[in-house]
XYZ file of C-alpha atoms in Angstrom:
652
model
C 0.000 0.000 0.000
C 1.248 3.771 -0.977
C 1.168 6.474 1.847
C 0.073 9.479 -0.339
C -0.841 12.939 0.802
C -3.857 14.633 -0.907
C -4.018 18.662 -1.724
C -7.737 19.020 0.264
C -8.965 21.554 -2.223
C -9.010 18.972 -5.503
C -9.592 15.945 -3.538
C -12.464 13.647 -4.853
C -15.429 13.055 -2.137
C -16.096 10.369 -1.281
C -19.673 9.394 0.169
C -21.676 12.313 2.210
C -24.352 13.101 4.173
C -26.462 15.689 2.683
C -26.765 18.431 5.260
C -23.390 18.880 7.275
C -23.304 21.212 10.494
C -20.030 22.405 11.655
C -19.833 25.287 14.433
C -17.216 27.406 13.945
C -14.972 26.760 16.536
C -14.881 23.661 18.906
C -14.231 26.358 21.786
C -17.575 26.392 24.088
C -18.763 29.805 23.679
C -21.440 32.348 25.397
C -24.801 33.129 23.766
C -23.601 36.418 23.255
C -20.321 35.457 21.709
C -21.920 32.822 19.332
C -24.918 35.465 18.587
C -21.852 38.557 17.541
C -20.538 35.788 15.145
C -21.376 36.105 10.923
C -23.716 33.270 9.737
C -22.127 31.713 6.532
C -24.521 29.505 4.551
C -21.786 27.329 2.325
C -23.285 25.261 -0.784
C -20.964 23.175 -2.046
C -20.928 18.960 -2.325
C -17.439 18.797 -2.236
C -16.180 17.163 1.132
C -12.706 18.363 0.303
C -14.241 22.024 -0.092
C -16.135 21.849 3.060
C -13.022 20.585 4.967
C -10.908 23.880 3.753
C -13.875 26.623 4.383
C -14.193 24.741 7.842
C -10.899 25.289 8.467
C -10.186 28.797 7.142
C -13.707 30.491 8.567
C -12.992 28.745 11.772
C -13.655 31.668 14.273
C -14.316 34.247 11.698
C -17.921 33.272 10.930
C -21.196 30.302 12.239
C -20.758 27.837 9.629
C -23.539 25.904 7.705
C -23.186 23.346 5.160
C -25.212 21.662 2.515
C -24.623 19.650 -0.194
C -27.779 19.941 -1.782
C -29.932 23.145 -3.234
C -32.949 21.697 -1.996
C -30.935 21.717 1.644
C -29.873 24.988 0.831
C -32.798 26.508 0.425
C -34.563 24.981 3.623
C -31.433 25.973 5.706
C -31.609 29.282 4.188
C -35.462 30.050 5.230
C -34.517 27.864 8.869
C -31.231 29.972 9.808
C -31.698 33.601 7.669
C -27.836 33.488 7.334
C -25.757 36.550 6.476
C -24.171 35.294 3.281
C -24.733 32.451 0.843
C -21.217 31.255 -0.661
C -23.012 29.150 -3.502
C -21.348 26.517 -6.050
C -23.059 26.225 -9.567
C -22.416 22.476 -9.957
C -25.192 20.395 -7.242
C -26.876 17.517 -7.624
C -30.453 17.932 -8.426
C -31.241 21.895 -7.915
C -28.331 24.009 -9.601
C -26.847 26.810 -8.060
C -28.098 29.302 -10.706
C -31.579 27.749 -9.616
C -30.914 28.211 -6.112
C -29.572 31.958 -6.762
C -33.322 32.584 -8.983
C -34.894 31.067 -5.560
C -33.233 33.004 -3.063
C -33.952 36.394 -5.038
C -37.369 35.303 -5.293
C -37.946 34.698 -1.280
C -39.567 37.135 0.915
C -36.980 37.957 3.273
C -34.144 36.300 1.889
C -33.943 38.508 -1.522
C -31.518 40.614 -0.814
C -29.175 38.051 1.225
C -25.417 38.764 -0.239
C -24.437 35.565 -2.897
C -20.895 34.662 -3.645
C -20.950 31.861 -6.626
C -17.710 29.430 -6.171
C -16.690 27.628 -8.842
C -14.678 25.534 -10.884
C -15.944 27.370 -14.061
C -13.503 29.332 -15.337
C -15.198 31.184 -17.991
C -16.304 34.567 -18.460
C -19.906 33.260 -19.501
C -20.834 31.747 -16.220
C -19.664 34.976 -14.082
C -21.723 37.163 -16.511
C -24.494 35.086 -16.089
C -23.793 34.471 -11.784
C -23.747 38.421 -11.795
C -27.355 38.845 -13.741
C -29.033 36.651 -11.689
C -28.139 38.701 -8.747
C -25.024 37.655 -7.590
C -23.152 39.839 -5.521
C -19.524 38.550 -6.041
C -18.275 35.217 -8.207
C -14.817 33.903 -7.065
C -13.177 30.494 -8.938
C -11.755 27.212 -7.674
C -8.841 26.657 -6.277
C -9.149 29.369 -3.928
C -6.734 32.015 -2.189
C -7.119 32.462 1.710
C -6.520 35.620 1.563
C -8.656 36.497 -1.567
C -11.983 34.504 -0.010
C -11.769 36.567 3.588
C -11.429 40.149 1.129
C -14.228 38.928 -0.528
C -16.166 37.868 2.241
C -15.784 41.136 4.346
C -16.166 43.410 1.551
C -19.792 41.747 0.889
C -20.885 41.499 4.385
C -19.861 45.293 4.493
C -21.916 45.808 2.060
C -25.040 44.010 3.321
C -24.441 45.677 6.685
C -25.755 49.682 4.598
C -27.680 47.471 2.256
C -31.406 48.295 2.332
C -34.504 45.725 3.286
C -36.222 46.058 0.127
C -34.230 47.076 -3.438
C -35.649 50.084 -5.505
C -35.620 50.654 -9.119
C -33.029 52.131 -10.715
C -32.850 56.000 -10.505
C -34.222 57.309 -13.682
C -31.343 60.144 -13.229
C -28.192 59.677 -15.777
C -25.628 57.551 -13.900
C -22.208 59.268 -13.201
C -18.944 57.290 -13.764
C -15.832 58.616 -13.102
C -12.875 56.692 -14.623
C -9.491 57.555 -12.796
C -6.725 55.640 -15.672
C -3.513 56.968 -17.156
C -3.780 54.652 -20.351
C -5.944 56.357 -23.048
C -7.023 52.627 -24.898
C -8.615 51.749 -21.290
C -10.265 54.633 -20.555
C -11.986 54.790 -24.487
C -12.869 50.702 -24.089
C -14.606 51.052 -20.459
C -16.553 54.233 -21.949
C -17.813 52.491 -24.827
C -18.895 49.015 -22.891
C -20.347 51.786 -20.574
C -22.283 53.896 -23.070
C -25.333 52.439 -22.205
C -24.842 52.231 -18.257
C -23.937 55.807 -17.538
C -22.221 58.758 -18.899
C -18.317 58.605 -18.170
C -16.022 61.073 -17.308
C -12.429 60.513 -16.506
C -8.990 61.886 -15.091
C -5.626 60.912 -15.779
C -4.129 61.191 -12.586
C -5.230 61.475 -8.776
C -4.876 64.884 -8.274
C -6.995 65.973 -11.839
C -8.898 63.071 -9.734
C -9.717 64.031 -6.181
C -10.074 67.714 -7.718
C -13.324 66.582 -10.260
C -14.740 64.280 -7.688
C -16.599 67.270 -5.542
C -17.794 68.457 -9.009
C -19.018 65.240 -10.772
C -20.336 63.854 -7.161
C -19.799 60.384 -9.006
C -22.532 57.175 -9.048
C -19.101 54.982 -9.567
C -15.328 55.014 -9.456
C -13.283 52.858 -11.439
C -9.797 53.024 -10.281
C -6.056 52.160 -11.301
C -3.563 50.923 -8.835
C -0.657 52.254 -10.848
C -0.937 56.489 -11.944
C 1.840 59.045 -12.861
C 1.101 61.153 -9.084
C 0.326 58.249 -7.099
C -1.114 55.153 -6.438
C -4.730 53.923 -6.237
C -4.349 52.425 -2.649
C -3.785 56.384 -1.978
C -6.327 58.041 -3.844
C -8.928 55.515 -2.354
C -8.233 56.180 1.269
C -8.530 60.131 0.585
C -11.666 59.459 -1.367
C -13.398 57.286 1.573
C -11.966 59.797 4.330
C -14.624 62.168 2.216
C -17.850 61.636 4.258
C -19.251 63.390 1.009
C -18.622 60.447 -0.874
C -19.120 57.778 1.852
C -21.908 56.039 -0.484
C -20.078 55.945 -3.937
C -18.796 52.646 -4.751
C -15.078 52.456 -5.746
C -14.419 49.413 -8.283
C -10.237 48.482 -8.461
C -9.931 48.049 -12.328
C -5.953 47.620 -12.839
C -3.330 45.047 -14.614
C -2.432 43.841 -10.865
C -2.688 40.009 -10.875
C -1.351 40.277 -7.065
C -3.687 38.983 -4.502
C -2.322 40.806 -1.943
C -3.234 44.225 -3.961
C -6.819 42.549 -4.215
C -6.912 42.302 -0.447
C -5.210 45.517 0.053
C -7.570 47.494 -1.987
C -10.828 45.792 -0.753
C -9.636 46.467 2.729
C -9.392 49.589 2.352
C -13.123 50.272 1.066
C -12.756 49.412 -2.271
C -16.486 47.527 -3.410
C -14.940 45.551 -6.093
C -11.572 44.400 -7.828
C -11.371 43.583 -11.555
C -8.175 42.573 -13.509
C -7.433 43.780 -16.725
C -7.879 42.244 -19.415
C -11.582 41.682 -18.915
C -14.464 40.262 -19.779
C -16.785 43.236 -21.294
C -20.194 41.149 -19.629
C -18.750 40.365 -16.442
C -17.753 44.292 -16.129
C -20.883 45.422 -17.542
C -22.210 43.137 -14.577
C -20.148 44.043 -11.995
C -20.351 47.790 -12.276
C -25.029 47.484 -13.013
C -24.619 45.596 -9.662
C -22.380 48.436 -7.665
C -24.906 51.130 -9.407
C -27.678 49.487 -8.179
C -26.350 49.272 -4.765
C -25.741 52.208 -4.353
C -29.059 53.817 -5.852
C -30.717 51.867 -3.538
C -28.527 52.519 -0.440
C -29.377 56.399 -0.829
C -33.420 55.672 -1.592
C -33.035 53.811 1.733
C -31.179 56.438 3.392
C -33.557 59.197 2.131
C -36.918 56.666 3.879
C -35.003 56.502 6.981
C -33.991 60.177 7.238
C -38.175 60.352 7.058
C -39.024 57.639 9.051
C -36.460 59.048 11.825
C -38.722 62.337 12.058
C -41.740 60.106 13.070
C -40.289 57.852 15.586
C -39.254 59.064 18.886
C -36.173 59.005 19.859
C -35.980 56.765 22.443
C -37.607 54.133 19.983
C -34.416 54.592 18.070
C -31.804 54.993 20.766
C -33.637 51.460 22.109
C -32.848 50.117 18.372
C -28.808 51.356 17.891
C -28.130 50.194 21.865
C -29.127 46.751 21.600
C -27.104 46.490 17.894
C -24.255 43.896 18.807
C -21.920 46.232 16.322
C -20.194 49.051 18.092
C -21.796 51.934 16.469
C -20.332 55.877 16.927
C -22.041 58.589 15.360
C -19.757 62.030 15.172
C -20.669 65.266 14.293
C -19.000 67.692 12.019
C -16.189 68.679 14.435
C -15.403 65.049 14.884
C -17.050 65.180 17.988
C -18.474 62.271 19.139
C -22.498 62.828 19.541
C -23.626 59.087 20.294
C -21.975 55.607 21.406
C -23.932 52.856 21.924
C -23.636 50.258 24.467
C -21.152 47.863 22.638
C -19.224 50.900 21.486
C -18.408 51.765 24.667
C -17.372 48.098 25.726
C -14.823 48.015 22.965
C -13.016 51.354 23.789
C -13.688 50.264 27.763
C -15.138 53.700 28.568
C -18.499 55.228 30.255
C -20.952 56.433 28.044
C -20.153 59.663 29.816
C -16.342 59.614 28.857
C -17.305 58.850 24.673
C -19.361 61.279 24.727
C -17.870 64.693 23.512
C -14.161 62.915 22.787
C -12.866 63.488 19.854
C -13.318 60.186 17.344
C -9.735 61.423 15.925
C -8.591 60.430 19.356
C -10.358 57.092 19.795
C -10.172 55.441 15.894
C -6.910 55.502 14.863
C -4.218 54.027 12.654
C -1.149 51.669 13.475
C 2.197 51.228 11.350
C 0.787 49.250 8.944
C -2.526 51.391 8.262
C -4.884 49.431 9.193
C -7.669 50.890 11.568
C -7.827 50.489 15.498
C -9.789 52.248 18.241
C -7.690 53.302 21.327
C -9.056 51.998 24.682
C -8.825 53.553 27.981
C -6.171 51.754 29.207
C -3.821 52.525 25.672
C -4.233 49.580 24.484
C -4.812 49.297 20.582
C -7.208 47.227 19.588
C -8.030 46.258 15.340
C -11.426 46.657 13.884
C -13.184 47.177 10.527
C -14.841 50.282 9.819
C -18.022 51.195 7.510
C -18.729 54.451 7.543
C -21.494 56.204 6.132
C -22.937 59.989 6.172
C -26.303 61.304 7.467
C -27.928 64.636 6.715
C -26.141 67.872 5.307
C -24.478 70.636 6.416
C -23.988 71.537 9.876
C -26.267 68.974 10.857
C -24.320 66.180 9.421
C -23.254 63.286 11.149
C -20.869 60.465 10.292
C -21.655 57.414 11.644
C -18.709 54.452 11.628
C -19.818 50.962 12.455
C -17.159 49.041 14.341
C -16.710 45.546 14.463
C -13.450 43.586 16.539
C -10.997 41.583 14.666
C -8.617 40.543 17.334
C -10.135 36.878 16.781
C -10.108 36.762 13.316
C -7.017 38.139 13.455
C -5.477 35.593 15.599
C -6.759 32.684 13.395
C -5.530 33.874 10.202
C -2.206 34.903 11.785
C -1.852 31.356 13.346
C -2.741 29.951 10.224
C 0.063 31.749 8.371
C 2.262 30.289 11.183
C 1.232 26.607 10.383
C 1.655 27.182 6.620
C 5.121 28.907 7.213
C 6.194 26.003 9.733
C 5.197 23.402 6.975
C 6.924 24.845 4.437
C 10.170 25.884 6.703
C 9.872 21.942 7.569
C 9.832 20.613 4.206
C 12.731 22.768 3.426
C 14.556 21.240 5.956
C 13.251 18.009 5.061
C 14.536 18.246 1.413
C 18.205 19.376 2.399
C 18.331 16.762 4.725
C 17.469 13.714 2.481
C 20.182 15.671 0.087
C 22.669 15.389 2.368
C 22.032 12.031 3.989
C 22.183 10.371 0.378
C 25.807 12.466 -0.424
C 26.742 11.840 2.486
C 25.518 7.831 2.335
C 28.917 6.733 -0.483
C 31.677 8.145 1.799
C 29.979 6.648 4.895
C 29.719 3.012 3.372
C 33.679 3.206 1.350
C 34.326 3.851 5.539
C 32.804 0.914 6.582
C 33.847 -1.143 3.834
C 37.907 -0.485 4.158
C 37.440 -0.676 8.155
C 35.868 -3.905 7.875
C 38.854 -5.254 5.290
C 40.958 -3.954 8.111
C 39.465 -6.366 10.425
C 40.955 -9.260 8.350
C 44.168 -8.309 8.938
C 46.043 -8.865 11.860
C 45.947 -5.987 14.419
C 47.497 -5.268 17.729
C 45.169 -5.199 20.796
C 44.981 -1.264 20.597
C 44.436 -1.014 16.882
C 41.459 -3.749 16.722
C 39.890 -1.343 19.951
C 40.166 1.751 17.775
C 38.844 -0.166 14.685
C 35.887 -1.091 16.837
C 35.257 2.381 17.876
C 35.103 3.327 13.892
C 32.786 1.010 12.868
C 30.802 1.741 15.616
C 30.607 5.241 14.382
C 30.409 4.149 11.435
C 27.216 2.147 12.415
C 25.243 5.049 14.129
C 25.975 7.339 11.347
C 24.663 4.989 8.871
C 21.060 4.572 11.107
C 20.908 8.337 11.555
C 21.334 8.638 7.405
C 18.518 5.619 7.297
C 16.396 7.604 10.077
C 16.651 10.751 7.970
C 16.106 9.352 4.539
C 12.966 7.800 5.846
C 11.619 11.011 7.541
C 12.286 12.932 4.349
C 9.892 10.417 2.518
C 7.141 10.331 4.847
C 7.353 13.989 4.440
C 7.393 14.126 0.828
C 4.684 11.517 0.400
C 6.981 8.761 -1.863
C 7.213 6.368 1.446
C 5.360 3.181 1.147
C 4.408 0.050 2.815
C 4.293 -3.549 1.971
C 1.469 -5.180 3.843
C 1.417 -8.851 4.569
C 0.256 -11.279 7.425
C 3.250 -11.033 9.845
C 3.938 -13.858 12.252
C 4.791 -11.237 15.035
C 5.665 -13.875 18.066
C 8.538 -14.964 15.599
C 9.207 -11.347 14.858
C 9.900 -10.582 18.661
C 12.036 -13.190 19.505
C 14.248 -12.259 17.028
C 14.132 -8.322 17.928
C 14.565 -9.542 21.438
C 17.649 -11.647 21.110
C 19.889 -8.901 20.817
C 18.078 -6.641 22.910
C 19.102 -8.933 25.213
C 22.274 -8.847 25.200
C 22.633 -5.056 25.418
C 20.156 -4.672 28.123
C 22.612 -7.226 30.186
C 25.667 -5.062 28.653
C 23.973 -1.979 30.274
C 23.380 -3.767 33.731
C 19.635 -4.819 32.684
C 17.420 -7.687 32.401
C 15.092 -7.986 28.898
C 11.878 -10.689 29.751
C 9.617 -11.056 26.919
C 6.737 -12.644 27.596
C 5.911 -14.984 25.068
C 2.295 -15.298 23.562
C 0.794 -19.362 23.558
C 0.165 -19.501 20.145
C 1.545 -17.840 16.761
C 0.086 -14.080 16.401
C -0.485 -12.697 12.963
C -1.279 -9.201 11.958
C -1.164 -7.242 8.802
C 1.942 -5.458 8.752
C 5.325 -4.822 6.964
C 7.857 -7.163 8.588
C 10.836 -4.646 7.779
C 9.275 -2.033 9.113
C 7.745 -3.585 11.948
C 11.047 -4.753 13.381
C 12.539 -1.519 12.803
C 9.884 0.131 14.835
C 10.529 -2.901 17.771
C 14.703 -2.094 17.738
C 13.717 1.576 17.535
C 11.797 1.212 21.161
C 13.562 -1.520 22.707
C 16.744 0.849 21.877
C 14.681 3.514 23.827
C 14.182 1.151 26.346
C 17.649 0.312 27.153
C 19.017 4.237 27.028
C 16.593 5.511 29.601
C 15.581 2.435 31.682
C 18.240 2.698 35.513
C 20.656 -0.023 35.703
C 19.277 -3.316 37.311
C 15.575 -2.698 36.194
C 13.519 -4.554 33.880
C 12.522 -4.290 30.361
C 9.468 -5.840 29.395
C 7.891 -7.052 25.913
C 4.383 -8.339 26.378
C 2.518 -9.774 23.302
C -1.161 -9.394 23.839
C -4.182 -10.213 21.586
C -7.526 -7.304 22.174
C -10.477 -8.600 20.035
C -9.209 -7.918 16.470
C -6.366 -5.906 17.657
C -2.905 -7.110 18.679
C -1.091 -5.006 21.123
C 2.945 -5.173 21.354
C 4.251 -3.021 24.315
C 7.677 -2.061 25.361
C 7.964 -1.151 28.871
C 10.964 0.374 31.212
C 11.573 1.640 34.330
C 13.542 4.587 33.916
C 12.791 8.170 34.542
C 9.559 8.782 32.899
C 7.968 11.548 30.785
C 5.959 15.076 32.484
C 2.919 15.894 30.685
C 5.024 18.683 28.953
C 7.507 15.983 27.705
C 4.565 14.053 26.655
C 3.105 16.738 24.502
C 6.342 17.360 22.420
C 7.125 13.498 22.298
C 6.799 13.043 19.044
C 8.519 16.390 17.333
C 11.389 15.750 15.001
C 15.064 16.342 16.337
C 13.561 17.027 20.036
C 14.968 15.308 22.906
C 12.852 16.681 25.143
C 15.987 18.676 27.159
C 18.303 15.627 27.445
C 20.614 16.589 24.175
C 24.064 16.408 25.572
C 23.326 14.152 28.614
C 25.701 11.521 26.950
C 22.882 9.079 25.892
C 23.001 8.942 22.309
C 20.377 9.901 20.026
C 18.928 11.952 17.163
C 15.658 12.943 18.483
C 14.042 11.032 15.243
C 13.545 7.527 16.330
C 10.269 8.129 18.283
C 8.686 10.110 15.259
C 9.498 7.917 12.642
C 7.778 4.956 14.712
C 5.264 6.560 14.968
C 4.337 7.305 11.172
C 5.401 3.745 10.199
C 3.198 2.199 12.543
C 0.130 4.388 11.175
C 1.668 3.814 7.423
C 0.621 0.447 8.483
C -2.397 0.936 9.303
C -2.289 1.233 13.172
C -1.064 3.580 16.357
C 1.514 4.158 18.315
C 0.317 5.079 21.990
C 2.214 6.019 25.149
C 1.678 5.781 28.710
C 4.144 7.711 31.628
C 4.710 9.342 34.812
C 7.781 10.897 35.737
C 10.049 8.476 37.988
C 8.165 5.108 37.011
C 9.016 4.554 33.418
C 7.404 4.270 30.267
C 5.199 2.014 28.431
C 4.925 2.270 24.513
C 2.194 -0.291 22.694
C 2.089 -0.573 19.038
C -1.727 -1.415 17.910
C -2.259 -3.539 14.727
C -5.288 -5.283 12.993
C -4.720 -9.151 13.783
C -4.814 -10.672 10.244
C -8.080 -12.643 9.266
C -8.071 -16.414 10.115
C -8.417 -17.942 6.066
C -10.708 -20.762 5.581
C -9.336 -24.129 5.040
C -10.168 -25.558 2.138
C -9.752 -29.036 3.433
């Protein structure tokens, strides 16, 4: 049988339930913690795809599954989730069914859709994006591109209105901000029929037309003669006068970090040039939209604000579980609500009247935090948003934490880094042990020549001491070579019914004789009958010298070793037991690290730090487990669990 490892985004599924419910993290949480998390509805009958959104939205966002539209639809009207990440591929109801569906439920109509796909063609996003999608992203995905995504639409839900009005029947306003002349005639022509386009060549001919034009939509390069879009899109959404204009990233960057980049910073959308002329005809009808219906919405509460009493409101904002700040045009702050005022760790009395300059800030790397009482700077994501005119005006900026999201995605990158730093190591290791491998065995092969000769008392010792040397070196190299294929996925096995009271005898003969070497007694306690398990007899003994080896090093002179051969229903059990001085629970937890000796490197017993972890993976390459039992001060016991083979029928 062939160990393989599997990539869990393009693995096949196998067999599935239909309707899978993971929570987002297997930490018990408060009502009030699990009610401040998002609600992510993912549709997708992949297994492999549920395992890797599992894993990446873990604390970020509730997590529902189904594998099904017909499930999808039924969780959707049980659960009224935040967002709907949607595949177009399903068994029996297709996602651009499920999409039609959706738009057509009370309730559930305008409920943010991301289509994930395998589809890489232009056609299917133009047609995603008609039928009311709100963002299409493609198989395999980016980490970092899904989470931009993801908060960028759920930002957008958050000013979204209930219901969505028709479109304005004023001329749409598109401002094009592109250095190259061929772009900026291309988008105006596959615009002509959206909106009337105007355009600047640089970001200050930009930010200087924008109070002029008062723009429907942006469409912005990354790379201009003056500046840089990242730039001009911060100074255009410090602007509370343009709070509600959509700003659409339409640049030659293929770098997904300048996707996340720009969406974090309050860009709506991010196109790559070249593109398709549907999918941006799409893409910019859908930001238009938005944000004709965002201001209709605004306008009916601005009305329905005059008719309901204040407290009615206040009652409304206080119990939101998103810190909310409103600010008035001095950048005073007016109003903080209740969870506002737990994140900064103030009395509503002390927000009140700061200045919001003083409270949301930036850190080195530009990204937004609020400053607590006690100094301490905590990250957040902002949407802001403008109410009323003139010296009435307030800005109000909806806070949300992102210290756990943070910390997941950051621990993530550690993992990722760690693998790759290991197989690194991995790969210059197995380099080196096979260079290394010719020169060691010429060694061995001229000292054992040398043996045939006749030496005086002192030379034979020395000789002795070589190939001794010799001999270690040559199981470290073995040790190593074997890690670096378990690693790399080329190890294999070679199962076959193993006669494993035979097998022990023979690992225990000269066991034996070291453990009596050492000032130790070896007892192996023989089974009745002949045991038989599926196994590979190679590696099977080599995991028996490895811990009888162990055994011997740490056991105290004049204890016992045992070997006990023991048969559990259709298990076998073979365990290795000393005396010596045991493991703490902290020992125990880094047992089976690579190259760790758990503090006893230099303590003159020999060792590499490798034996225990390559047991352990060729005892599950077979099939089975490795498992450990210790205190400190009464030894260790090690048991290797394997399937008993099958009894066969006899045919006589």
């Amino acid at each position: 049988m062939t160990a393989t490892t599997t990539n869990p985004r393009f693995a096949a599924p196998p067999h599935k339930p239909r309707v899978i419910w993971r929570p987002a993290t297997t930490t018990a949480r408060t009502p009030a913690e699990r009610a401040c998390l998002i609600h992510l509805l993912v549709v997708d009958d992949d297994v492999a795809v549920i395992e890797y959104l599992g894993q990446l939205l873990k604390g970020f966002a509730q997590v529902s599954f189904a594998t099904t539209g017909e499930d999808a639809l039924r969780l959707a009207e049980q659960h009224r989730p935040d967002l709907v990440l949607l595949d177009v591929d399903l068994p029996g109801l297709g996602g651009f069914e499920v999409c039609r569906r959706l738009r057509a439920t009370p309730g559930l109509a305008e409920l943010p859709i991301i289509f994930a796909t395998s589809h890489a063609d232009a056609g299917t996003e133009a047609s995603a994006l008609e039928l009311g999608a709100d963002d299409f992203l493609r198989k395999p995905f980016d980490d970092v591109q899904v989470l931009a995504r993801l908060r960028t639409q759920l930002r957008a839900a958050a000013e979204r209105p209930d219901k969505p009005e028709a479109r304005s029947a004023s001329r749409t306003r598109i401002l094009i901000i592109d250095d190259d002349a061929t772009s900026i005639q291309l988008v105006r022509s596959l615009l002509a029929d959206v909106g009337e386009c105007h355009f600047a060549l640089n970001g200050t001919q930009a930010l200087s037309l924008v109070g002029e034009l008062k723009p429907d939509l942006i469409l912005l390069d990354i790379d201009l003669p003056d500046s840089d879009g990242f730039r001009i899109c911060k100074k255009l959404r410090a602007d509370p006068a343009l709070g509600q204009v959509p700003i659409m990233f339409l640049t030659n960057s293929h770098t997904i970090g300048h996707e996340a980049r720009a969406l974090a910073l309050g860009g709506d959308d991010f196109v790559r040039k070249p593109f398709s002329a549907p999918v941006l005809c799409a893409r910019v009808r859908r930001l238009v939209d938005r944000k004709r219906s965002l201001e209709h919405y605004l306008d009916q509460v601005d009305h329905r604000h005059r008719q309901i009493s204040d407290g009615r409101v206040a009652a409304v904002v206080e119990a939101c579980k998103d810190a909310i700040v409103a600010a008035d045009t001095q950048g005073r702050i007016v109003m903080a609500n209740a969870a506002a005022c737990g994140l900064l760790g103030m009395q509503a009395q002390a927000v009140d009247g700061a200045r919001l300059a003083e409270l949301l800030v930036c850190d080195s790397h530009g990204h937004d935090c609020v400053c607590g009482a006690n100094g301490q700077h905590i990250p957040v994501e902002v949407s802001t948003s403008t109410q009323g005119e003139g010296a009435d005006a307030l800005t109000i900026h909806v806070l949300r934490d992102t210290r756990e999201r943070d910390r997941a995605l950051a621990m993530a990158r550690r993992q990722t880094e760690a693998a790759a730093a290991r197989r690194a190591t991995t790969s210059m290791l197995s380099y080196i042990a096979h260079e290394i491998g010719n020169p060691v065995n010429v060694i061995k092969g001229f000292a054992q020549l040398m043996q045939a000769e006749r030496l005086s008392a002192g030379q034979a010792d020395k000789l002795a001491h070589i190939l001794e040397a010799v001999g270690h070196l040559s199981s470290l190299l073995a040790d190593v070579t074997d890690v670096a294929s378990m690693e790399s996925g080329q190890f294999h096995v070679e199962l076959k019914d193993v006669e494993l009271r035979a097998l022990t005898e023979q690992a225990c003969e000269p066991a034996a004789a070291q453990a009596a070497a050492a000032g130790m007694q070896l007892r192996a306690t023989a089974a009745a009958a002949p045991v038989r398990v599926r196994a590979d007899a190679r590696r099977l003994r080599q995991c028996l010298d490895n811990l009888l080896s162990n055994a011997i090093k740490y056991a105290r002179d004049g204890q016992r070793i045992e070997v006990e051969l023991e048969t559990r229903g259709d298990q076998v059990a073979l365990a290795v037991q000393d005396h010596g001085c045991g493991l703490s629970e902290d020992q125990l937890a880094h047992l089976f690290e690579p190259y760790n000796r758990l503090g006893r490197a230099g303590g003159g017993i020999p060792g590499t730090g490798l034996g225990l972890t390559l047991t352990r993976d060729l005892v599950q390459a077979m099939g089975g487990r490795l498992e450990v039992q210790s205190q400190p001060g009464q030894g260790c016991r090690f048991e290797i669990l394997l399937a008993a083979s099958q009894p066969t029928d006899n045919p006589g």
